[in-house]
Structure formats: C-alpha cells, structure tokens
Coordinates of C-alpha atoms and ligand atoms in Angstrom, one line a residue:
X1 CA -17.0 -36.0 -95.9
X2 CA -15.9 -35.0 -92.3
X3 CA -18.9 -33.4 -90.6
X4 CA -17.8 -29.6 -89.1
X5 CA -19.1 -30.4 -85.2
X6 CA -19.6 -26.5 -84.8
X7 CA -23.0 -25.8 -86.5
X8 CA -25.2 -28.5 -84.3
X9 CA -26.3 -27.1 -81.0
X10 CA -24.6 -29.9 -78.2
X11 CA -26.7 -31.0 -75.6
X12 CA -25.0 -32.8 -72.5
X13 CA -26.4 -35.0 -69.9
X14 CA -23.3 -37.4 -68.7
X15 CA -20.4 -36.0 -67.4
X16 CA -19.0 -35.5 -63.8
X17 CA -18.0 -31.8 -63.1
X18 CA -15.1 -33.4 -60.8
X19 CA -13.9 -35.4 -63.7
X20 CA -13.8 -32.3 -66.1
X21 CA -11.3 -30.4 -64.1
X22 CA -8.7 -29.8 -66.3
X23 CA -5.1 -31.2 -65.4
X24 CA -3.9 -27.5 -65.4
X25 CA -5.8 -26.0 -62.5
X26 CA -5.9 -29.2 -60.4
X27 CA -2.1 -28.9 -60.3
X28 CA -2.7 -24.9 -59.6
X29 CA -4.7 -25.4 -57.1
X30 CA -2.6 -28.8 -55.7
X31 CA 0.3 -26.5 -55.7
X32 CA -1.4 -23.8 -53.6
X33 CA -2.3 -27.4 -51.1
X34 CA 0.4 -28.8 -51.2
X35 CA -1.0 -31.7 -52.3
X36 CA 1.1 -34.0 -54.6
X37 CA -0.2 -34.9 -57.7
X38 CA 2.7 -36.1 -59.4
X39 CA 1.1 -39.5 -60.1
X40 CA -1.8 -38.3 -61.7
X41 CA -0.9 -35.8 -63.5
X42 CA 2.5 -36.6 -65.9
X43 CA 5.1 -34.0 -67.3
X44 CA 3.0 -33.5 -70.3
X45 CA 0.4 -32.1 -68.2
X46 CA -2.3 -35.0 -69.2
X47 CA -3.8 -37.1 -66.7
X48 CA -2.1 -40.6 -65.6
X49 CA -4.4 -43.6 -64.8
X50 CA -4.2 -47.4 -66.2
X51 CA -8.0 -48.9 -65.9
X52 CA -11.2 -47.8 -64.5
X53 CA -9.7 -48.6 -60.8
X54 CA -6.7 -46.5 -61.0
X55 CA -9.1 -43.8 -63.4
X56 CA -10.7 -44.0 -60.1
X57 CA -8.6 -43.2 -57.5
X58 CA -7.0 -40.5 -59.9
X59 CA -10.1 -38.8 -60.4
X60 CA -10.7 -39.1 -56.0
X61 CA -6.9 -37.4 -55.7
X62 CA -7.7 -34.6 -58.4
X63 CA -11.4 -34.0 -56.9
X64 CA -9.5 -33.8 -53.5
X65 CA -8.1 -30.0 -54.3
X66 CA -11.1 -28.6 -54.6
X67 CA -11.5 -27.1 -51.1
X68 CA -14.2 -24.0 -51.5
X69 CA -17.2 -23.2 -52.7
X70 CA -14.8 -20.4 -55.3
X71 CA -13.0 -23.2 -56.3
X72 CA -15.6 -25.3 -57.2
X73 CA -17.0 -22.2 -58.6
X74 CA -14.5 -21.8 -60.7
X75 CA -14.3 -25.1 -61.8
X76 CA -18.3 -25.5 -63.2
X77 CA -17.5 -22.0 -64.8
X78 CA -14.6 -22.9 -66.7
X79 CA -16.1 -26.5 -67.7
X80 CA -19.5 -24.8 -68.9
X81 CA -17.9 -21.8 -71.2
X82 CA -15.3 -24.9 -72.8
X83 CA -19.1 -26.3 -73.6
X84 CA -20.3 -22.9 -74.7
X85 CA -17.5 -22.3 -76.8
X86 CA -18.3 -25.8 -78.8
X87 CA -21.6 -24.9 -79.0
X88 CA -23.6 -26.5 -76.6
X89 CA -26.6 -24.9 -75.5
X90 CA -27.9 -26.8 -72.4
X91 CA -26.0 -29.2 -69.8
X92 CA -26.2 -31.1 -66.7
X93 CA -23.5 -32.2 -64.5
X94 CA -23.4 -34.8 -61.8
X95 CA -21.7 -34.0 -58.8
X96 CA -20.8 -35.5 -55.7
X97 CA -21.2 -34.6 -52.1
X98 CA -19.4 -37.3 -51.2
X99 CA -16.3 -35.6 -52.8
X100 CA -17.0 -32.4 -51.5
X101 CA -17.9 -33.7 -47.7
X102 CA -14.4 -35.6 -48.1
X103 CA -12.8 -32.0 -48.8
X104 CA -14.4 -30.1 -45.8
X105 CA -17.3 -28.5 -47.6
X106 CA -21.0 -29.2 -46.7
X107 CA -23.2 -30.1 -49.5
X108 CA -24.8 -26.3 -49.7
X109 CA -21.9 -24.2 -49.8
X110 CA -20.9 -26.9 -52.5
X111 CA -23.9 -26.4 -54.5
X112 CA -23.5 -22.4 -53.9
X113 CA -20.5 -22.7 -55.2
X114 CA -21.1 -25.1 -58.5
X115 CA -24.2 -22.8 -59.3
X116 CA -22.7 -19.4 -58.9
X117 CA -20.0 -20.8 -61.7
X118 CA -22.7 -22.0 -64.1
X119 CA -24.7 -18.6 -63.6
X120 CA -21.4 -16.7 -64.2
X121 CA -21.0 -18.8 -67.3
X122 CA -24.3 -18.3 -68.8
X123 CA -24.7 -14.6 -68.2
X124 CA -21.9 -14.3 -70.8
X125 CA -22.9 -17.6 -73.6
X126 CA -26.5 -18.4 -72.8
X127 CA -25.8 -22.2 -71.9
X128 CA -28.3 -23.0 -69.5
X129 CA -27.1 -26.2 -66.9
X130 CA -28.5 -28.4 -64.1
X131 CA -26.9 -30.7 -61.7
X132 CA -27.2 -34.2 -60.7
X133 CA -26.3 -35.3 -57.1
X134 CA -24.9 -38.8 -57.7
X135 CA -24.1 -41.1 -55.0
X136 CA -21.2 -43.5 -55.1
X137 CA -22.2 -47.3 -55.6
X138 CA -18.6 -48.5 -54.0
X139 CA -19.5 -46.5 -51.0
X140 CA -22.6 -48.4 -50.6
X141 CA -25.9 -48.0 -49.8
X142 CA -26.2 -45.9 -46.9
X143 CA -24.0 -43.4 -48.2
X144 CA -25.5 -43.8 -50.9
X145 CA -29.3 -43.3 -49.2
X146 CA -27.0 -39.6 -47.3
X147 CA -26.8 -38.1 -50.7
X148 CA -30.6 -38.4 -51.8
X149 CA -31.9 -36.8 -47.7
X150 CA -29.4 -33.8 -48.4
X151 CA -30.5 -33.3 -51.8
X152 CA -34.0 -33.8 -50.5
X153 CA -33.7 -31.5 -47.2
X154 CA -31.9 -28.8 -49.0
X155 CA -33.8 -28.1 -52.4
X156 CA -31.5 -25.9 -55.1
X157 CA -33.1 -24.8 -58.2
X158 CA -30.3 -26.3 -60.2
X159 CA -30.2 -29.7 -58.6
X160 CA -32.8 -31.4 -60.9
X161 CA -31.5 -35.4 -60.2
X162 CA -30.3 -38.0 -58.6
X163 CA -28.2 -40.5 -59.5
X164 CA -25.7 -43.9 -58.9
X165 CA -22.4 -43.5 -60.3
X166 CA -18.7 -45.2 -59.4
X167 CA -18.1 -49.2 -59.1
X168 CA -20.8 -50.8 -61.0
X169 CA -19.5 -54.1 -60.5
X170 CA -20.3 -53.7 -56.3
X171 CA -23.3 -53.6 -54.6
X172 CA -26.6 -55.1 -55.5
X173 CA -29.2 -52.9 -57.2
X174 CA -31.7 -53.8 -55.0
X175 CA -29.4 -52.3 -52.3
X176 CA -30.1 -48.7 -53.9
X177 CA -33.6 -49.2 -54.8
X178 CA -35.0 -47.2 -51.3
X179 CA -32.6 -44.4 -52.4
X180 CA -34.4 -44.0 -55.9
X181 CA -38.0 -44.4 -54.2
X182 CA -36.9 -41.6 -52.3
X183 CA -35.7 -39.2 -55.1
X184 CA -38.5 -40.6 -57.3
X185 CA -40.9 -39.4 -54.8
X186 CA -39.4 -36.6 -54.2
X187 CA -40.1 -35.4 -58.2
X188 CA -36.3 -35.8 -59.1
X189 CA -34.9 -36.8 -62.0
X190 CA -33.6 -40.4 -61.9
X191 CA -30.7 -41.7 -63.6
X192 CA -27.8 -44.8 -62.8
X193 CA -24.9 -46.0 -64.5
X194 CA -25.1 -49.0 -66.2
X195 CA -24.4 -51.4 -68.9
X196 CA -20.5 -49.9 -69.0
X197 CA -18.7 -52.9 -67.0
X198 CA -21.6 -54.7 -66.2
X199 CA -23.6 -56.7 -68.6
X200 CA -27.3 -56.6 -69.7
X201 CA -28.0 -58.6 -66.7
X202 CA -27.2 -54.9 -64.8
X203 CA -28.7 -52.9 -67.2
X204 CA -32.0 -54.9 -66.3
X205 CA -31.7 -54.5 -62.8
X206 CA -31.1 -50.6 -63.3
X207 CA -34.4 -51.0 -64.9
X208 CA -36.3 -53.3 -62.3
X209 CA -34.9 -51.4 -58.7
X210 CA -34.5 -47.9 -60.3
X211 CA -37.1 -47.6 -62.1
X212 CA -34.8 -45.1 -64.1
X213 CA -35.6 -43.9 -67.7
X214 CA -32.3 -42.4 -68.0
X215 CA -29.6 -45.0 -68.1
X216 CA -25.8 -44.2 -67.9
X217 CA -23.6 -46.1 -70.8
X218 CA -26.3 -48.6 -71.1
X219 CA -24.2 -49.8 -74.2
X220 CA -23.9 -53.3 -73.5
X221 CA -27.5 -53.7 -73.9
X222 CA -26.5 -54.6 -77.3
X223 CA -25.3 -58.1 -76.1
X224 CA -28.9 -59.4 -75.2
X225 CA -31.3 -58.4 -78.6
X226 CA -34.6 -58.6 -76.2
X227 CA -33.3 -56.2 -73.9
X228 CA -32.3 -53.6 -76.7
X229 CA -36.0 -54.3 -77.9
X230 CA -37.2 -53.7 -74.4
X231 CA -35.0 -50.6 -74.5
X232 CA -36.7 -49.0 -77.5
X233 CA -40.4 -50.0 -76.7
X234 CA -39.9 -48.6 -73.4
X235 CA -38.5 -45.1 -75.0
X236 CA -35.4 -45.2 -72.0
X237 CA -32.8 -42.6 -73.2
X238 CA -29.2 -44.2 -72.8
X239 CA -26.5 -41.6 -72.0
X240 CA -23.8 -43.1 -74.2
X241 CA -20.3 -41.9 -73.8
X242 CA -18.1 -43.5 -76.8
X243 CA -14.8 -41.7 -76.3
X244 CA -15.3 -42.8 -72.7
X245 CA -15.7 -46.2 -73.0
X246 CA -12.8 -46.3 -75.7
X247 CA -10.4 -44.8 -73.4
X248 CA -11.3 -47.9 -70.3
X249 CA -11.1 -50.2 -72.9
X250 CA -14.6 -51.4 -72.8
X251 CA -14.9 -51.3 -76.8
X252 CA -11.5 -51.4 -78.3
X253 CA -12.0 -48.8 -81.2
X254 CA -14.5 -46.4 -81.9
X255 CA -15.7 -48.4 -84.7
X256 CA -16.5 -51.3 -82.6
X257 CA -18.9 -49.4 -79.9
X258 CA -22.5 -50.3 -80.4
X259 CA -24.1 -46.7 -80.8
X260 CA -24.8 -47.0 -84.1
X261 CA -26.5 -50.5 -84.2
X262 CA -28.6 -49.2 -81.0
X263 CA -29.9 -45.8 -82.3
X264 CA -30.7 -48.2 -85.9
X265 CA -32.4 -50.5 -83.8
X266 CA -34.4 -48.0 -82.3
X267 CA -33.0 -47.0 -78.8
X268 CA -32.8 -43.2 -77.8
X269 CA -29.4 -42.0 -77.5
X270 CA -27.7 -39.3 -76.7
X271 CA -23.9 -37.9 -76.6
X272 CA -21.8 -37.0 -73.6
X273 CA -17.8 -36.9 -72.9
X274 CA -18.2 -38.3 -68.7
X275 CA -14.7 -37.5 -67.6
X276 CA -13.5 -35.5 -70.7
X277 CA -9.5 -34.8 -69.5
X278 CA -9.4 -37.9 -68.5
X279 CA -10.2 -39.6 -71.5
X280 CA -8.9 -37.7 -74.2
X281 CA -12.1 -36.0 -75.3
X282 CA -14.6 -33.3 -75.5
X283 CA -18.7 -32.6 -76.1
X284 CA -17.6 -31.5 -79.3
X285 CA -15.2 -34.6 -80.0
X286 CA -17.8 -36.8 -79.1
X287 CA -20.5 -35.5 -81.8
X288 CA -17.2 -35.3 -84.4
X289 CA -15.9 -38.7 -84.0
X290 CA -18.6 -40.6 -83.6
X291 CA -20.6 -38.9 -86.9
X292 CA -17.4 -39.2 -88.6
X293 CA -17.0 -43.1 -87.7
X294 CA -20.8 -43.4 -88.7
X295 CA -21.2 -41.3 -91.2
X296 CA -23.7 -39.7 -88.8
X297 CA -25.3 -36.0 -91.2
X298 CA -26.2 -32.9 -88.9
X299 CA -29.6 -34.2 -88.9
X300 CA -29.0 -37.1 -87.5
X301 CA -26.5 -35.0 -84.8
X302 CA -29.7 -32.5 -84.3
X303 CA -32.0 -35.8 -83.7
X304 CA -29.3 -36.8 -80.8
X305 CA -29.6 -32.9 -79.3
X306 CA -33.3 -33.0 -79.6
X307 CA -33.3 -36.2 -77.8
X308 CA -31.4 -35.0 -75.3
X309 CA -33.6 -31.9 -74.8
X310 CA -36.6 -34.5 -74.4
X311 CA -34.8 -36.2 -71.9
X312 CA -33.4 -33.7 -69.8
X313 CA -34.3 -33.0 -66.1
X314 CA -35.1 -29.8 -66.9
X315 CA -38.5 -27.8 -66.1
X316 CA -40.9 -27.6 -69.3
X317 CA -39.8 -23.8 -70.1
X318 CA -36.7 -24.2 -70.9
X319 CA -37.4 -27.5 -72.6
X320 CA -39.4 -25.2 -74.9
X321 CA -36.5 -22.4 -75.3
X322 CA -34.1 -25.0 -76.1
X323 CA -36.3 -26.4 -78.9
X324 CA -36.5 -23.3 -80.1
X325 CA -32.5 -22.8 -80.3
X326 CA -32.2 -26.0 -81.5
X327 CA -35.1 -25.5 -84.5
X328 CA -33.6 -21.9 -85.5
X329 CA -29.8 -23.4 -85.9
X330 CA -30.9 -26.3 -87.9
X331 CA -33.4 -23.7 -89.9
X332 CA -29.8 -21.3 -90.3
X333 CA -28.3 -24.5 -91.5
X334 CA -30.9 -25.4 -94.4
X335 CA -31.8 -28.6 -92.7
Ligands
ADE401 N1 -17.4 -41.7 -62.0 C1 -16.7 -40.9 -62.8 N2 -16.7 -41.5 -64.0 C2 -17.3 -42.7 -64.0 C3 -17.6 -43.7 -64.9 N3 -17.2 -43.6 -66.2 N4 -18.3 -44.7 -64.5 C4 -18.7 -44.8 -63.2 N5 -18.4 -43.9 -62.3 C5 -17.8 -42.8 -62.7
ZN402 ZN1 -20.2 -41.4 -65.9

C-alpha cells in the first residue's frame, strides 16, 4: 500500500538553496535584470539542462539573479515554508559564496540575507534550519581554501558547516584536505560530495583527506562491498539523494539506486532532494517514492528522520527538541 509522506516529520541535510529556486521567481527576478533565461528555463516554466555539465551551468545562470541580501531572503524563505508545508521539521542548506561574490554581494550581507528568510519562515511553521558554506571543487583549491577563512572570520549562528560540492570528477582530494583541517579545527561541521560520479575509489579519498563523517551521495559505495562495510562500522551518514541521481542519470530508475541494499547492509542514510526544481522532485517526493519503490513503513521513514537528527550540524538543544517532535508524531501515529 502507498505510504501517505505527510505524517513522518522530514529531516533535510542535502540540498543547495541556489538550486531550490523555483523556475518562477528566477524568471521574476531575471525579468526585473534583464537577464535572459530563455535557455534555462522552457515555455512550460520547468527548468532546461541535458547532463550534470549543462545542470551546471543552468543552475550558475539561475543563481546569477539573485542580486540582494532580500532576494536571497526571499528565496531561503520561500524554499523553507515549501519544506514546512511537507512536514519537515529541521533543515540545512548549503550555500555558496562563490555564487553570491559572482553577483556583487559579500559573503555577510549574503548570510544576513539567507538567515533573515529562514527566521521569517520559522516564526510562522517552527522548522528550524542551518546553513552549509560549500566551496566549489571545479573552482579549485584556493577558492575553495577563500570560502572556509570567510566562514571562519565571520562566525553566523546559522552557518554550522563546511563543505565541497560541484565537479567531483576535478581536482584531487588531497588538494582540499588543508581546507577541511581548517573548518575541522575550527569546530564546523564537515561534509563533501562524493560517490555520485565518482566511484568508491572517491568516496575513500573523501574519507582519507576529509576526514568527513558526512558524505554527499556516497551511493556508489555499493560497488566495492569492503568499503560499504567500512561505511557502516565507521557509523558515516551518507546524504543520499535518489530522485537526484535519477534525474543525471547516474542510476537509470529508482528501482535500480542502491539505497535500499546500503541501509540493509547497515550504512546510515538519510533523504534529501539536492536541486529539487531541477530534478523534478521534492523532500516530501523523496520519502514517497523511495518508501513506495521499497516498501519502506513510517518506521522505517522515522528511523531515516532520526538519523538525520543524529547527524545534523546542529547544537545539542535542538538535537533534543527535534527528538522530541520526532518521538510525539510517531507516538500520534501509533508507531
Ligand atoms: N551543486 C549543485 N548540485 C550539485 C550536485 N548534485 N553535485 C555536485 N555539485 C552540485
Ligand atoms: Zn548536492
């Protein structure tokens, strides 16, 4: 039987706040720009891209439109009350300084911006959220190294993490491994894609330069059994994305993605949407699809929010208040 998504509290930990704009107020605010986004944005209003390269560079033109802090206030508000609205109860977002410094804005008023949206958005639903600085792994290293001082030099309550997002396939890890040292140090939150277009051979060297517990994707662990043994002994929490990596073609149907043998085998997982307009999908889609493909019950949904509340880079007070959400819904429930 189809599994309703709306009773399980959501818990996100993967997505990029740039690539949850919706296709609607990028063209707004393209229009008020006059910037053209005509080839990344189709009549039907959805987003236009081919493969991970061209998802790229559309998700660089629609981040580009975002000019001030009230824009990018408006977008983290509008993404976290969607989230609300589906139920979720707590997430982070990774942004990118590198996005907002290409767009004129320095990475404080940036931040001001992002968190007066979230605060807006919880004052009226209760979801609580945290951001991720990522830096860009096709930019390389020293832009990379940028990111982690400004996050360092200017502390924000809400920026929790750092992490390495964009063109796995560039750059050697060991490259970014000073970067990590320094947010490591610096008591963040670590995290780095991995394992989505790169093989095990990258999710190891996440493991071995990062030092990361948090992985992004991770999935294709599964090709190498030791390391998805390694994975679970270890306890590191892979922030899969099915609908995600569906939608770049990574696995070709949702029934073919690897979640379900890695949670049987042991690995922590969790749920998140990464780009959701980009890729068809939602929070709420995700925990849907993939329970419905796996005949996943909302106990097994509530052990992928509880992980998740375990995981996040979040402090230890609201780690206990969103146990406590998560234990009185699944009480409600009769779970
Ligand atoms: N930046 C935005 N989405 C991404 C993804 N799925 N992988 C790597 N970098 C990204
Ligand atoms: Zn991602």
């Amino acid at each position: 039987m189809p599994t309703p998504h709306s009773s399980v509290p959501k818990v996100e930990l993967h997505c990029h706040i740039e690539g949850a704009a919706p296709p609607s107020l990028v063209k707004r605010l393209a229009e008020r720009e006059g910037i053209d986004v005509s080839g990344i944005i189709g009549p039907n209003g959805k987003y236009i891209w081919s493969d991970f390269t061209s998802f790229l560079k559309a998700y660089d033109l629609a981040s580009s439109v975002f000019k001030t802090p009230a824009d990018y206030g408006l977008l983290a508000e509008t993404y976290f009350r969607m989230l609300a609205a589906e139920g979720t109860i707590y997430a982070e977002v990774f942004i990118s300084p590198d996005h907002a410094q290409a767009a004129g804005l320095s990475y404080r008023t940036y931040v001001e911006g992002l968190a007066a949206g979230i605060e807006r958005a919880k004052i009226d639903t209760g979801i609580e959220g945290r951001m991720i600085a990522i830096g860009v792994r096709h930019f390389g290293a020293a832009s990379v190294e940028r990111v982690v001082k400004e996050v360092i030099g200017s502390p924000h309550p809400m920026v929790s993490g750092f992490g390495l997002a964009g063109d796995e396939r560039e750059g050697h890890p060991s490259n970014f491994a000073r970067a990590f040292r320094m947010a490591n140090e610096a008591g963040l939150g670590i995290t780095a894609h991995a394992g989505e277009f790169g093989g095990p051979e990258s999710v190891k060297a996440a493991l071995e330069f990062f030092q990361v517990k948090r992985i992004g994707h991770g999935v294709r662990a599964v090709e190498e059994a030791a390391l998805v043994d390694r994975l679970a002994d270890e306890q590191i929490v892979l922030e899969t994305c099915p609908g995600s990596n569906v939608a770049l073609g990574v696995y070709p149907v949702l029934r073919f993605h690897p979640i379900n043998i890695l949670k049987n085998r042991g690995v922590r997982i969790t749920l998140n949407s990464d780009d959701p307009p980009f890729f068809g999908t939602t929070l709420g889609k995700e925990y849907s699809s993939v329970s419905n493909t796996f005949n996943w019950s909302e106990n097994d949904q509530i052990a992928i929010s509880r992980t998740a509340i375990e995981a996040a880079f979040c402090d230890e007070a609201t780690r206990q208040r969103l146990m406590v959400r998560l234990g009185s819904a699944q009480k409600n429930a009769g779970l």
